[in-house]
């Protein structure tokens, strides 16, 4: 899944404090759910599992719900009820993220996540993590039912989370079968495939979902905001292209991780651009060296990227994307919606990590 999206809004710090407070209450409710007779052992397991997987990220997707809601209302201050509902929806997104990541790490056979061992790598956890993923997903339904049933937009919220989950899981499937180990075939990689994976796997839940939650809280009908959905999905695509670029060209000290897209045979924007531009000789170099852990092979791929001037290609893409997004945002009739979209864009434009 995508790297953390940057939280928007000038009131980020106050939103963050309000947001952190609500987690404990929601967790307590999940541990006291009357639908199941918990044992002490199962309560301890879920308590630890939630803290390990739901916490520990930057919570940017969740906090974006609060900041977007404030902008849509045109206020810096929400009342207690509004704050609680916005934070609760934000946490539902963080729960969704945790569910995706727990299962993602098993599928990718990953070692670490957020600086600690992946949940399934923790002693005594193993494949119980699959069931934990299912529990995380079900908690979202329980939280929504408890706090939003009876609200006029309750069914829309359920539909929204279901649709975004389906899109994300389908994007993950496409990613898995395209980049399947043991079937390394670069001819499968092209811009259309890359775009489709990124859109469905990342953009909907990272960019569209927080704003859609804020719009529903504001009493809006999502059917009237198809253009907003399109802009946010475009923004999410641009964000992932930045991620692919930074994996190769970012400073590991600054971005906090060493990029491994080349070694991992990822369907990265850079390799897709290289394939589009390479002559037969250059394609041969890519086919021979891409997806191999040997540092010499990685160096050959990076040399080829340099030869094809992909840094300049990226900067041109970034400029064009920004200009198009700004034009699309300014064409939107609602000024508050424009502010939400611009705050997202300005947080990610030309980011270095």
Short mmCIF file of C-alpha atoms in Angstrom, two decimals:
data_model
loop_
_atom_site.label_atom_id
_atom_site.label_comp_id
_atom_site.label_asym_id
_atom_site.label_seq_id
_atom_site.Cartn_x
_atom_site.Cartn_y
_atom_site.Cartn_z
CA UNK A 1 0.00 0.00 0.00
CA UNK A 2 0.99 3.59 -0.39
CA UNK A 3 3.29 5.48 1.88
CA UNK A 4 1.57 7.71 4.39
CA UNK A 5 -0.38 10.60 2.95
CA UNK A 6 0.38 13.99 4.47
CA UNK A 7 -2.32 15.39 6.75
CA UNK A 8 -3.85 18.61 5.55
CA UNK A 9 -5.04 21.79 7.21
CA UNK A 10 -3.42 24.42 9.37
CA UNK A 11 -5.10 23.00 12.47
CA UNK A 12 -3.12 19.75 12.22
CA UNK A 13 -1.79 19.77 15.80
CA UNK A 14 -5.15 20.30 17.52
CA UNK A 15 -6.72 17.70 15.22
CA UNK A 16 -3.97 15.23 16.11
CA UNK A 17 -4.53 15.65 19.87
CA UNK A 18 -8.32 15.28 19.54
CA UNK A 19 -7.83 12.28 17.29
CA UNK A 20 -5.47 10.41 19.63
CA UNK A 21 -7.96 10.70 22.51
CA UNK A 22 -10.76 8.90 20.70
CA UNK A 23 -8.76 5.72 19.99
CA UNK A 24 -8.89 4.47 23.60
CA UNK A 25 -12.65 4.87 23.72
CA UNK A 26 -13.19 2.99 20.45
CA UNK A 27 -10.82 0.22 21.54
CA UNK A 28 -12.66 -0.14 24.87
CA UNK A 29 -15.95 -0.48 23.00
CA UNK A 30 -14.51 -3.23 20.80
CA UNK A 31 -13.24 -5.08 23.89
CA UNK A 32 -16.67 -4.80 25.53
CA UNK A 33 -18.71 -5.77 22.45
CA UNK A 34 -21.73 -7.72 23.75
CA UNK A 35 -21.92 -9.78 20.53
CA UNK A 36 -19.15 -12.12 21.79
CA UNK A 37 -18.30 -13.73 25.13
CA UNK A 38 -14.61 -12.81 25.41
CA UNK A 39 -12.18 -14.78 27.55
CA UNK A 40 -9.39 -12.96 29.38
CA UNK A 41 -6.91 -14.41 26.91
CA UNK A 42 -8.86 -13.26 23.81
CA UNK A 43 -9.30 -9.79 25.33
CA UNK A 44 -5.56 -9.49 25.93
CA UNK A 45 -4.88 -10.72 22.37
CA UNK A 46 -7.20 -8.17 20.73
CA UNK A 47 -5.96 -5.35 22.97
CA UNK A 48 -2.35 -6.05 22.00
CA UNK A 49 -3.21 -6.69 18.34
CA UNK A 50 -5.02 -3.35 18.01
CA UNK A 51 -2.22 -1.35 19.64
CA UNK A 52 0.37 -3.12 17.48
CA UNK A 53 -1.40 -2.65 14.14
CA UNK A 54 -3.78 0.31 14.32
CA UNK A 55 -1.35 2.58 16.17
CA UNK A 56 2.19 3.31 15.03
CA UNK A 57 1.46 5.05 11.72
CA UNK A 58 1.30 8.79 11.19
CA UNK A 59 -2.54 8.64 11.16
CA UNK A 60 -2.57 11.10 8.27
CA UNK A 61 -5.54 9.52 6.50
CA UNK A 62 -7.60 9.64 9.67
CA UNK A 63 -6.67 13.21 10.60
CA UNK A 64 -7.51 14.29 7.04
CA UNK A 65 -11.18 13.54 7.80
CA UNK A 66 -11.20 16.10 10.63
CA UNK A 67 -9.30 18.78 8.72
CA UNK A 68 -11.43 18.29 5.58
CA UNK A 69 -14.64 18.46 7.62
CA UNK A 70 -13.49 21.73 9.24
CA UNK A 71 -12.77 23.25 5.83
CA UNK A 72 -16.11 22.12 4.41
CA UNK A 73 -17.86 23.74 7.39
CA UNK A 74 -15.67 26.85 7.12
CA UNK A 75 -14.63 26.71 10.76
CA UNK A 76 -11.52 25.97 12.84
CA UNK A 77 -13.59 24.65 15.73
CA UNK A 78 -15.98 21.71 15.76
CA UNK A 79 -18.40 21.00 18.59
CA UNK A 80 -17.89 17.90 20.75
CA UNK A 81 -20.27 15.68 18.77
CA UNK A 82 -18.81 16.74 15.40
CA UNK A 83 -15.27 16.19 16.65
CA UNK A 84 -16.14 12.73 17.94
CA UNK A 85 -17.88 11.63 14.73
CA UNK A 86 -15.10 12.98 12.48
CA UNK A 87 -12.42 11.30 14.64
CA UNK A 88 -14.39 8.04 14.66
CA UNK A 89 -14.58 7.96 10.86
CA UNK A 90 -10.88 8.81 10.75
CA UNK A 91 -10.14 5.84 13.02
CA UNK A 92 -12.29 3.60 10.80
CA UNK A 93 -9.89 4.48 7.96
CA UNK A 94 -6.91 3.68 10.21
CA UNK A 95 -8.55 0.34 11.10
CA UNK A 96 -9.02 -0.31 7.37
CA UNK A 97 -5.37 0.53 6.74
CA UNK A 98 -4.31 -1.86 9.53
CA UNK A 99 -6.44 -4.65 8.03
CA UNK A 100 -4.88 -4.14 4.59
CA UNK A 101 -1.32 -3.99 5.94
CA UNK A 102 -1.58 -7.07 8.19
CA UNK A 103 -2.69 -9.18 5.21
CA UNK A 104 -0.45 -7.37 2.71
CA UNK A 105 2.65 -8.22 4.74
CA UNK A 106 1.74 -11.92 4.74
CA UNK A 107 1.19 -11.90 0.95
CA UNK A 108 4.46 -10.05 0.35
CA UNK A 109 6.34 -12.16 2.92
CA UNK A 110 7.61 -8.88 4.42
CA UNK A 111 9.92 -8.63 7.42
CA UNK A 112 9.21 -5.25 8.98
CA UNK A 113 6.49 -2.60 9.04
CA UNK A 114 6.78 0.83 10.67
CA UNK A 115 10.14 -0.10 12.18
CA UNK A 116 9.01 -3.27 13.93
CA UNK A 117 8.48 -6.90 12.85
CA UNK A 118 5.33 -7.47 10.76
CA UNK A 119 2.49 -8.72 12.98
CA UNK A 120 2.61 -12.26 11.54
CA UNK A 121 6.36 -12.38 12.32
CA UNK A 122 5.72 -11.78 16.03
CA UNK A 123 6.31 -15.00 18.05
CA UNK A 124 3.06 -16.95 18.67
CA UNK A 125 1.16 -14.90 16.05
CA UNK A 126 2.00 -16.48 12.70
CA UNK A 127 -1.07 -17.13 10.55
CA UNK A 128 -3.46 -16.16 13.36
CA UNK A 129 -2.74 -12.76 11.76
CA UNK A 130 -5.13 -13.73 8.93
CA UNK A 131 -7.99 -13.98 11.40
CA UNK A 132 -6.81 -10.77 13.08
CA UNK A 133 -7.15 -9.05 9.70
CA UNK A 134 -10.74 -10.29 9.47
CA UNK A 135 -11.44 -9.03 13.01
CA UNK A 136 -9.99 -5.60 12.13
CA UNK A 137 -12.31 -5.38 9.13
CA UNK A 138 -15.31 -6.39 11.24
CA UNK A 139 -14.50 -3.80 13.87
CA UNK A 140 -15.16 -1.11 11.24
CA UNK A 141 -18.72 -2.38 10.77
CA UNK A 142 -19.21 -2.56 14.54
CA UNK A 143 -17.94 1.01 15.06
CA UNK A 144 -20.08 2.40 12.22
CA UNK A 145 -23.17 0.60 13.52
CA UNK A 146 -22.65 1.81 17.09
CA UNK A 147 -22.08 5.47 16.27
CA UNK A 148 -23.78 6.15 12.93
CA UNK A 149 -26.87 3.90 12.80
CA UNK A 150 -29.85 6.23 12.64
CA UNK A 151 -27.89 8.97 10.85
CA UNK A 152 -29.35 9.80 7.42
CA UNK A 153 -26.01 8.96 5.76
CA UNK A 154 -25.43 5.61 7.57
CA UNK A 155 -26.14 3.44 4.52
CA UNK A 156 -23.96 5.71 2.37
CA UNK A 157 -21.08 5.24 4.82
CA UNK A 158 -21.44 1.44 4.71
CA UNK A 159 -21.57 1.54 0.90
CA UNK A 160 -18.52 3.84 0.78
CA UNK A 161 -16.32 1.60 2.97
CA UNK A 162 -17.49 -1.53 1.11
CA UNK A 163 -16.78 0.00 -2.30
CA UNK A 164 -13.37 1.35 -1.35
CA UNK A 165 -12.40 -1.99 0.21
CA UNK A 166 -13.46 -3.83 -2.96
CA UNK A 167 -11.50 -1.45 -5.19
CA UNK A 168 -8.40 -1.78 -2.99
CA UNK A 169 -8.54 -5.58 -2.81
CA UNK A 170 -9.01 -5.76 -6.59
CA UNK A 171 -6.02 -3.45 -7.09
CA UNK A 172 -3.99 -5.69 -4.79
CA UNK A 173 -5.00 -8.74 -6.86
CA UNK A 174 -3.88 -7.02 -10.04
CA UNK A 175 -0.56 -6.11 -8.40
CA UNK A 176 0.00 -9.66 -7.13
CA UNK A 177 -0.73 -11.41 -10.42
CA UNK A 178 1.22 -8.87 -12.48
CA UNK A 179 4.36 -8.99 -10.35
CA UNK A 180 4.10 -12.68 -9.48
CA UNK A 181 7.34 -14.26 -8.27
CA UNK A 182 8.66 -16.98 -10.54
CA UNK A 183 6.86 -15.53 -13.53
CA UNK A 184 9.00 -12.49 -14.15
CA UNK A 185 7.81 -11.02 -17.39
CA UNK A 186 8.52 -7.34 -17.98
CA UNK A 187 6.36 -7.38 -21.11
CA UNK A 188 3.34 -7.27 -18.75
CA UNK A 189 4.45 -3.87 -17.44
CA UNK A 190 3.08 -0.77 -19.14
CA UNK A 191 1.63 2.61 -18.17
CA UNK A 192 -1.99 1.39 -18.31
CA UNK A 193 -1.29 -1.53 -15.96
CA UNK A 194 0.74 0.67 -13.60
CA UNK A 195 -1.98 3.31 -13.49
CA UNK A 196 -4.72 0.77 -12.84
CA UNK A 197 -2.82 -0.89 -9.97
CA UNK A 198 -2.01 2.47 -8.35
CA UNK A 199 -5.51 3.88 -8.73
CA UNK A 200 -7.28 0.92 -7.20
CA UNK A 201 -4.68 -0.26 -4.70
CA UNK A 202 -3.82 3.14 -3.23
CA UNK A 203 -5.64 6.23 -4.46
CA UNK A 204 -9.20 5.38 -3.45
CA UNK A 205 -8.56 4.54 0.20
CA UNK A 206 -5.74 7.02 0.77
CA UNK A 207 -7.14 10.10 -0.97
CA UNK A 208 -10.82 9.71 -1.84
CA UNK A 209 -12.04 7.93 1.31
CA UNK A 210 -11.10 10.63 3.90
CA UNK A 211 -12.71 13.41 1.85
CA UNK A 212 -15.79 11.30 1.06
CA UNK A 213 -16.24 10.70 4.81
CA UNK A 214 -16.02 14.45 5.46
CA UNK A 215 -18.55 15.16 2.68
CA UNK A 216 -21.04 12.66 4.15
CA UNK A 217 -20.58 14.19 7.63
CA UNK A 218 -21.38 17.57 6.03
CA UNK A 219 -24.69 16.19 4.76
CA UNK A 220 -23.61 16.03 1.11
CA UNK A 221 -24.63 13.42 -1.46
CA UNK A 222 -21.52 11.75 -2.92
CA UNK A 223 -23.27 11.32 -6.28
CA UNK A 224 -22.87 15.08 -6.73
CA UNK A 225 -19.10 14.90 -6.27
CA UNK A 226 -17.93 12.62 -9.07
CA UNK A 227 -15.47 15.30 -10.22
CA UNK A 228 -14.00 15.48 -6.70
CA UNK A 229 -13.53 11.70 -6.71
CA UNK A 230 -11.72 11.91 -10.06
CA UNK A 231 -9.43 14.72 -8.85
CA UNK A 232 -8.53 12.83 -5.66
CA UNK A 233 -7.83 9.60 -7.56
CA UNK A 234 -5.57 11.60 -9.91
CA UNK A 235 -3.84 13.07 -6.88
CA UNK A 236 -3.37 9.61 -5.41
CA UNK A 237 -1.85 8.42 -8.68
CA UNK A 238 0.55 11.36 -8.70
CA UNK A 239 1.43 10.60 -5.05
CA UNK A 240 2.34 6.99 -5.90
CA UNK A 241 4.44 8.07 -8.91
CA UNK A 242 6.33 10.36 -6.49
CA UNK A 243 6.79 7.35 -4.22
CA UNK A 244 8.20 5.28 -7.09
CA UNK A 245 10.56 8.13 -7.97
CA UNK A 246 11.72 8.63 -4.36
CA UNK A 247 12.34 4.88 -3.99
CA UNK A 248 15.15 5.28 -6.53
CA UNK A 249 16.20 8.94 -6.18
CA UNK A 250 15.21 9.91 -2.63
CA UNK A 251 17.77 10.26 0.15
CA UNK A 252 17.40 7.14 2.38
CA UNK A 253 18.44 9.21 5.41
CA UNK A 254 15.60 11.64 4.71
CA UNK A 255 12.82 9.28 3.54
CA UNK A 256 13.58 6.80 6.33
CA UNK A 257 13.96 3.70 4.17
CA UNK A 258 16.20 2.24 1.51
CA UNK A 259 14.36 1.79 -1.78
CA UNK A 260 14.12 -1.78 -3.12
CA UNK A 261 11.65 -1.48 -6.02
CA UNK A 262 14.29 -2.62 -8.55
CA UNK A 263 15.30 -5.68 -6.50
CA UNK A 264 11.65 -6.49 -5.72
CA UNK A 265 10.61 -6.46 -9.38
CA UNK A 266 7.97 -3.82 -8.66
CA UNK A 267 5.75 -2.46 -11.43
CA UNK A 268 7.21 0.98 -10.75
CA UNK A 269 6.52 4.11 -12.80
CA UNK A 270 10.27 4.32 -13.53
CA UNK A 271 10.58 0.85 -15.08
CA UNK A 272 7.42 1.44 -17.11
CA UNK A 273 8.85 4.73 -18.42
CA UNK A 274 12.16 3.00 -19.17
CA UNK A 275 10.40 0.26 -21.15
CA UNK A 276 8.54 2.91 -23.19
CA UNK A 277 11.77 4.71 -24.10
CA UNK A 278 14.37 1.93 -24.36
CA UNK A 279 15.82 0.61 -27.62
CA UNK A 280 16.36 -3.14 -28.06
CA UNK A 281 19.81 -3.10 -26.39
CA UNK A 282 18.54 -1.15 -23.43
CA UNK A 283 15.51 -3.43 -23.08
CA UNK A 284 17.90 -6.37 -22.98
CA UNK A 285 19.77 -4.74 -20.06
CA UNK A 286 16.47 -4.26 -18.21
CA UNK A 287 15.28 -7.82 -18.84
CA UNK A 288 18.63 -9.21 -17.65
CA UNK A 289 18.98 -7.13 -14.50
CA UNK A 290 15.58 -5.97 -13.22
CA UNK A 291 14.28 -7.85 -10.18
CA UNK A 292 17.63 -9.23 -9.04
CA UNK A 293 19.06 -8.54 -5.55
CA UNK A 294 22.66 -8.36 -6.81
CA UNK A 295 23.87 -4.74 -6.27
CA UNK A 296 25.63 -4.85 -9.67
CA UNK A 297 22.33 -5.60 -11.40
CA UNK A 298 20.62 -2.77 -9.49
CA UNK A 299 23.44 -0.39 -10.50
CA UNK A 300 23.01 -1.35 -14.18
CA UNK A 301 19.28 -0.56 -14.01
CA UNK A 302 19.99 2.78 -12.32
CA UNK A 303 22.61 3.61 -14.97
CA UNK A 304 20.03 2.90 -17.65
CA UNK A 305 17.52 5.18 -15.90
CA UNK A 306 20.19 7.88 -15.99
CA UNK A 307 20.89 7.26 -19.68
CA UNK A 308 17.15 7.61 -20.41
CA UNK A 309 17.05 10.82 -18.36
CA UNK A 310 14.15 9.59 -16.22
CA UNK A 311 14.74 12.25 -13.54
CA UNK A 312 13.87 14.94 -16.08
CA UNK A 313 10.92 12.86 -17.33
CA UNK A 314 9.60 12.72 -13.76
CA UNK A 315 9.99 16.48 -13.18
CA UNK A 316 8.08 17.16 -16.39
CA UNK A 317 5.34 14.72 -15.30
CA UNK A 318 5.19 16.42 -11.89
CA UNK A 319 4.81 19.87 -13.43
CA UNK A 320 2.10 18.74 -15.86
CA UNK A 321 0.20 16.84 -13.15
CA UNK A 322 0.24 19.82 -10.82
CA UNK A 323 -0.99 22.23 -13.49
CA UNK A 324 -3.80 19.90 -14.55
CA UNK A 325 -4.87 19.25 -10.95
CA UNK A 326 -4.92 22.97 -10.11
CA UNK A 327 -7.00 23.70 -13.23
CA UNK A 328 -9.46 20.92 -12.37
CA UNK A 329 -9.72 22.06 -8.74
CA UNK A 330 -10.32 25.69 -9.71
CA UNK A 331 -13.08 24.59 -12.09
CA UNK A 332 -15.05 23.26 -9.09
CA UNK A 333 -17.91 25.62 -8.14
CA UNK A 334 -17.65 25.11 -4.37
CA UNK A 335 -14.90 27.19 -2.74
CA UNK A 336 -14.75 25.08 0.43
CA UNK A 337 -14.27 21.93 -1.65
CA UNK A 338 -11.53 23.74 -3.60
CA UNK A 339 -9.78 24.51 -0.29
CA UNK A 340 -9.89 20.86 0.78
CA UNK A 341 -8.45 19.68 -2.54
CA UNK A 342 -5.75 22.38 -2.64
CA UNK A 343 -4.66 21.62 0.91
CA UNK A 344 -4.14 17.96 -0.06
CA UNK A 345 -2.24 18.91 -3.21
CA UNK A 346 0.03 21.49 -1.57
CA UNK A 347 1.06 19.00 1.10
CA UNK A 348 2.30 16.50 -1.47
CA UNK A 349 3.57 18.70 -4.33
CA UNK A 350 7.35 18.41 -4.70
CA UNK A 351 7.61 16.44 -1.44
CA UNK A 352 11.00 14.93 -0.67
CA UNK A 353 9.76 12.04 1.47
#
